[in-house]
mmCIF file of C-alpha atoms in Angstrom:
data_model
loop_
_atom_site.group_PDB
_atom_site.id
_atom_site.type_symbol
_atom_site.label_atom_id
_atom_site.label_comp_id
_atom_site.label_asym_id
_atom_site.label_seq_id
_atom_site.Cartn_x
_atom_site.Cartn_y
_atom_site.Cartn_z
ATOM 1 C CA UNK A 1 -69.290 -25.680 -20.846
ATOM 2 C CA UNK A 2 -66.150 -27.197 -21.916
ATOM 3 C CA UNK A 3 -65.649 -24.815 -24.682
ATOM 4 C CA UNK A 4 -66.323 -21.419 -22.467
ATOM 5 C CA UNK A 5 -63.859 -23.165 -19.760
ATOM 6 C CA UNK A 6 -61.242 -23.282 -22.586
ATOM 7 C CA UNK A 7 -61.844 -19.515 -23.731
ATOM 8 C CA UNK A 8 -61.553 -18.500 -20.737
ATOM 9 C CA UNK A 9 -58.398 -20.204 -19.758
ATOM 10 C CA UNK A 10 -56.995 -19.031 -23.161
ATOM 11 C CA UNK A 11 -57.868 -15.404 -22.390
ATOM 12 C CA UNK A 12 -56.510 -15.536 -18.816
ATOM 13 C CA UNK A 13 -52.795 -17.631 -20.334
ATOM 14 C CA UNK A 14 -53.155 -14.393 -23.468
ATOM 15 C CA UNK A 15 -53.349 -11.981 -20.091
ATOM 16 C CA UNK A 16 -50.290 -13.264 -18.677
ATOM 17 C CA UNK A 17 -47.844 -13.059 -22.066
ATOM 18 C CA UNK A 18 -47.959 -9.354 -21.776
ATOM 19 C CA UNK A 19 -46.472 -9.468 -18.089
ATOM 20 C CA UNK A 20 -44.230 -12.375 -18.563
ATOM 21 C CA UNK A 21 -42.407 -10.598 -21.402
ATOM 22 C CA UNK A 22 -42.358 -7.532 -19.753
ATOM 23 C CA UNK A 23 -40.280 -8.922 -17.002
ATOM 24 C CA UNK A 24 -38.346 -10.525 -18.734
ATOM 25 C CA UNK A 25 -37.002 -7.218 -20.611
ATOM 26 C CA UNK A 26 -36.622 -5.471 -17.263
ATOM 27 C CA UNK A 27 -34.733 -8.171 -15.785
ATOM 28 C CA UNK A 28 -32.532 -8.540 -18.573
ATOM 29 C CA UNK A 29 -32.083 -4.544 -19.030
ATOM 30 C CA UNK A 30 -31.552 -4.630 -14.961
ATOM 31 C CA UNK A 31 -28.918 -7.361 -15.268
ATOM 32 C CA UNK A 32 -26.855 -5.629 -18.443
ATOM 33 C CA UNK A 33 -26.865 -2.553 -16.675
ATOM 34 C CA UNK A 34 -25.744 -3.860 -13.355
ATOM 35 C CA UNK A 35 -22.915 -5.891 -14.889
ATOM 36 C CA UNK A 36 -21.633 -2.919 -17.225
ATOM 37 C CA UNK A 37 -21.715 -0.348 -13.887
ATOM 38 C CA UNK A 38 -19.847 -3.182 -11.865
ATOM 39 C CA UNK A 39 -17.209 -4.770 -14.868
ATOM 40 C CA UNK A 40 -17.868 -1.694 -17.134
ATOM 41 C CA UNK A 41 -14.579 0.735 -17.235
ATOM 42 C CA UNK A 42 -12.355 -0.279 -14.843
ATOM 43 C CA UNK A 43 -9.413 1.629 -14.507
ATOM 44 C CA UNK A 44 -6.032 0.176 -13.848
ATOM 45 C CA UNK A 45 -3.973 1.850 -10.585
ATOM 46 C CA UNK A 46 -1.226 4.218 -12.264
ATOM 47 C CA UNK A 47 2.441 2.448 -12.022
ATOM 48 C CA UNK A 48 4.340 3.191 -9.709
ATOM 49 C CA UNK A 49 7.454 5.417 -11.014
ATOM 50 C CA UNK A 50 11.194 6.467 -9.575
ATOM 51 C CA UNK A 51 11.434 9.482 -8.252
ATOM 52 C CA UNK A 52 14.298 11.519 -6.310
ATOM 53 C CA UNK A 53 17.415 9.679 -5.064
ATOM 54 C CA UNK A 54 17.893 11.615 -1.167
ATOM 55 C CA UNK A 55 21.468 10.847 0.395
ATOM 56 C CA UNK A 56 21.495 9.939 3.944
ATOM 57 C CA UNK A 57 24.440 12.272 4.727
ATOM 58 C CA UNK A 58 25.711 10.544 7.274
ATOM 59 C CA UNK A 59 28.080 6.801 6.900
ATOM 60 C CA UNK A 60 27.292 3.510 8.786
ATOM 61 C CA UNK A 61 29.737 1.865 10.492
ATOM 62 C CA UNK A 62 28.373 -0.321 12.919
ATOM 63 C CA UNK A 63 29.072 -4.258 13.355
ATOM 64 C CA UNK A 64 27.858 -7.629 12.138
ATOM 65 C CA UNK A 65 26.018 -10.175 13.129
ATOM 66 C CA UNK A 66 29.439 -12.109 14.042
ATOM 67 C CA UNK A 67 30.555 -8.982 16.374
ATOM 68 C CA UNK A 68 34.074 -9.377 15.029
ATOM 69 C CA UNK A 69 33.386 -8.022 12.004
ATOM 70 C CA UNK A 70 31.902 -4.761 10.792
ATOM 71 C CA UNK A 71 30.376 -2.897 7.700
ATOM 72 C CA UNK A 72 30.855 0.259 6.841
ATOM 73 C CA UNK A 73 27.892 1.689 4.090
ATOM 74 C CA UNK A 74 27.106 5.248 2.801
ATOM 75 C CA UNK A 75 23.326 4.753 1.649
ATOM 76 C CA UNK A 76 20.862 6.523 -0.841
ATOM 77 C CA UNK A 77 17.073 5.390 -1.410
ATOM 78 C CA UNK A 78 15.272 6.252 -4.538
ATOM 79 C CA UNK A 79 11.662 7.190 -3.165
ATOM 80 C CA UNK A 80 8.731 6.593 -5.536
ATOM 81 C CA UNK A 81 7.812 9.880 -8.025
ATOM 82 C CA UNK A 82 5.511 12.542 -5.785
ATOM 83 C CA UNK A 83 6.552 11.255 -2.379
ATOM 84 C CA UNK A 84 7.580 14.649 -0.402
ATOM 85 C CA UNK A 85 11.025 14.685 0.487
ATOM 86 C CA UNK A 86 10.001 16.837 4.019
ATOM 87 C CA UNK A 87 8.532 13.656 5.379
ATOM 88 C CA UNK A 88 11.750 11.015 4.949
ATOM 89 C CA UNK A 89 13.869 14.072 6.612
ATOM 90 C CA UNK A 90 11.732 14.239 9.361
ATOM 91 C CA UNK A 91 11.868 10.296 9.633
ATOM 92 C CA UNK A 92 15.390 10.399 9.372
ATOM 93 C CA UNK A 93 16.728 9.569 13.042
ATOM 94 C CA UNK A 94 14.488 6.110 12.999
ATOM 95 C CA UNK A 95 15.068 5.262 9.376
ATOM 96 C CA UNK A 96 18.850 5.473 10.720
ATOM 97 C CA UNK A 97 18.132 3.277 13.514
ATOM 98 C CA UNK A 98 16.291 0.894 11.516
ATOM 99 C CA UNK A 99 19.355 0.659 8.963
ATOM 100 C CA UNK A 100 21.490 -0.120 11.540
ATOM 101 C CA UNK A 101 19.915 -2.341 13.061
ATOM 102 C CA UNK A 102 19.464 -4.722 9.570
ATOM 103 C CA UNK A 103 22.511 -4.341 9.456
ATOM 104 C CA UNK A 104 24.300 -5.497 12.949
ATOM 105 C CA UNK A 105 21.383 -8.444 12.576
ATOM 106 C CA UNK A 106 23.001 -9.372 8.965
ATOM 107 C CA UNK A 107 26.151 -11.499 8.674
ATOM 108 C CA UNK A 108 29.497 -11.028 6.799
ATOM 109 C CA UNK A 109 28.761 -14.397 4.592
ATOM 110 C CA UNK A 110 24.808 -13.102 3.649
ATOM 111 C CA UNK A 111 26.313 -10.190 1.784
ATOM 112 C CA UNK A 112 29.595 -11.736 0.517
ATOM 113 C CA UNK A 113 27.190 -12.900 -2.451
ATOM 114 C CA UNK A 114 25.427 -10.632 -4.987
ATOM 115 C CA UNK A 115 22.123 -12.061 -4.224
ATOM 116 C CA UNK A 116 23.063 -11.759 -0.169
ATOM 117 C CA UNK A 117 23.139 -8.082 -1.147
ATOM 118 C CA UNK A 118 20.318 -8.061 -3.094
ATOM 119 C CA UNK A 119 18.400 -9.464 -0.272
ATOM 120 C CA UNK A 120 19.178 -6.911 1.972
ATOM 121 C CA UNK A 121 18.514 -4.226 0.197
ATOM 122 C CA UNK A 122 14.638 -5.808 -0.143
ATOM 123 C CA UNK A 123 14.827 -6.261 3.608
ATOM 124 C CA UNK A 124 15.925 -2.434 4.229
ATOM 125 C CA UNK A 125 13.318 -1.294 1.548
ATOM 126 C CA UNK A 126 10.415 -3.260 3.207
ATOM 127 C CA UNK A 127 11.554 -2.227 6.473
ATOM 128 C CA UNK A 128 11.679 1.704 5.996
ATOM 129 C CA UNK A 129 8.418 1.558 4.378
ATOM 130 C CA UNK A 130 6.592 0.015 7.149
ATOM 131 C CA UNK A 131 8.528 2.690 9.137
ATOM 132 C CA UNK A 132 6.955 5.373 7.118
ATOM 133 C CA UNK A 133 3.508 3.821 6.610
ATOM 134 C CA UNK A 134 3.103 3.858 10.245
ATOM 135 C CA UNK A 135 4.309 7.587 10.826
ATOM 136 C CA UNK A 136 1.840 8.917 7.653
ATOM 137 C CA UNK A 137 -0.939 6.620 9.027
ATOM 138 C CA UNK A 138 -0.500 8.128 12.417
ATOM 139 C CA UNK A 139 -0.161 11.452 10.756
ATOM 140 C CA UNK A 140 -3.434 11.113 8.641
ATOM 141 C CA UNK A 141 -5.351 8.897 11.059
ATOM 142 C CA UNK A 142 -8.747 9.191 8.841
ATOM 143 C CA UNK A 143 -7.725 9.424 5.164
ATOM 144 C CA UNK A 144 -5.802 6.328 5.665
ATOM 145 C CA UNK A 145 -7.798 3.774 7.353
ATOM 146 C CA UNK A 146 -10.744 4.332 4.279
ATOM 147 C CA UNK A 147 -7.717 2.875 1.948
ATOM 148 C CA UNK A 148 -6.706 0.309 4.382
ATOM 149 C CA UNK A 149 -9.734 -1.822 3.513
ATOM 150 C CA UNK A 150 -9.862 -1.895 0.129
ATOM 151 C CA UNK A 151 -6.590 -3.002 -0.336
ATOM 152 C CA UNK A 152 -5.452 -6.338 -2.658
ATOM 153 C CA UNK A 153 -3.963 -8.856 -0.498
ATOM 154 C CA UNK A 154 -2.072 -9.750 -3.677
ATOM 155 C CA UNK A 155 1.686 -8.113 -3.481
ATOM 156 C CA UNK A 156 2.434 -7.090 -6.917
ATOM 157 C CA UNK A 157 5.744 -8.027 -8.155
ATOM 158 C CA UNK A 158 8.642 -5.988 -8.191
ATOM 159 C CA UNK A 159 10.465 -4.967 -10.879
ATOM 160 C CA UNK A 160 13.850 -5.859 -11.712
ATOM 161 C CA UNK A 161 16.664 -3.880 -10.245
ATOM 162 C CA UNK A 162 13.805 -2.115 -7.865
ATOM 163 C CA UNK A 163 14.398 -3.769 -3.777
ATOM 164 C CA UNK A 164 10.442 -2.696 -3.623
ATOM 165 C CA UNK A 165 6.773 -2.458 -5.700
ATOM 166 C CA UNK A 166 5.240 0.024 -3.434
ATOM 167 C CA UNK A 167 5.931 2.538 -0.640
ATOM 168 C CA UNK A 168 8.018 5.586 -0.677
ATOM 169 C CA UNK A 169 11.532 4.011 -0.556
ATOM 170 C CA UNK A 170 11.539 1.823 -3.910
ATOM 171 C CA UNK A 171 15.332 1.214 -4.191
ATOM 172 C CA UNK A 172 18.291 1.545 -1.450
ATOM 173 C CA UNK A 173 21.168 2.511 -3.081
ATOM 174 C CA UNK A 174 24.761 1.348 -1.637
ATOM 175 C CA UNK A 175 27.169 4.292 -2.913
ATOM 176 C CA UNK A 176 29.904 2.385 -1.341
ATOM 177 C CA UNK A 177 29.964 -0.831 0.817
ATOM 178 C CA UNK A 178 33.450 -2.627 2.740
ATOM 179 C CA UNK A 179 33.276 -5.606 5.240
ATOM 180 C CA UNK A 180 36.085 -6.295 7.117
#
């Protein structure tokens, strides 16, 4: 008996191999596959690039922070390539406010430096493109909120001489500047 008991468990371990091995290529196959669909090609976003410089026609004067002092600014912003010019001119009346109002919050010493400058510029450019985020979002309530998730919470880095990485406005040009 001890004989047929070890044929038979050799016949039933032979049985089993078969499947074992099997598996084991479908898993693997399974598991290349999956990782080349999920890892496989993975394109990088497009850069950003420069597009159009628009000319806010009309000059700030407004004053400072101090309120004996005041600035007087023409501005230009450099929007990001493809952005359509017909949207920023119908923003134009609350990008207006918004400048003006960065600028009575901002004080004669913060921009008596280059880097005081430099900061406000950023400050505008983050500003007007929250400004017109919110009016496209409203304007395409459903195409946006699908992007909205998927979203990197990493900020990318700007580049040098841009005030931003991403939205429409990507530098604010001072064509002239005075404090007094």
């Amino acid at each position: 008996m001890s004989e047929q008991a070890q044929t038979t468990e050799t016949t039933k371990k032979k049985s089993k191999l078969p499947l074992i091995i099997v598996l084991a290529v479908f898993l693997g196959a399974g598991g290349f596959f999956g990782l080349k669909m999920r890892g496989g090609e993975t394109k990088k976003p497009e850069p950003v690039k420069l597009g159009a410089v628009v000319e806010i026609k009309d000059e700030f004067l407004t004053n400072m922070a101090e309120r004996n002092s005041y600035v007087r600014t023409k501005i230009s912003l450099q929007l990001k390539d493809g952005f359509d010019k017909v949207k920023l001119e119908h923003e134009l009346a609350p990008i207006q406010d918004v400048i003006n109002m960065k600028l009575q919050a901002t004080s004669v010493r913060t921009v008596a430096t280059l880097d005081g400058l430099r900061a406000l510029k950023r400050s505008i450019a983050a500003d007007l493109n929250r400004l017109l985020s919110e009016s496209e979002s409203e304007s395409d309530k459903g195409k946006k909120n699908d992007k909205k998730g998927k979203k990197d919470s990493k900020k990318p880095e700007i580049p040098a001489g841009w005030d931003s990485a991403e939205g429409p406005v990507l530098k604010v040009l001072f064509v002239s500047f005075a404090t007094q």
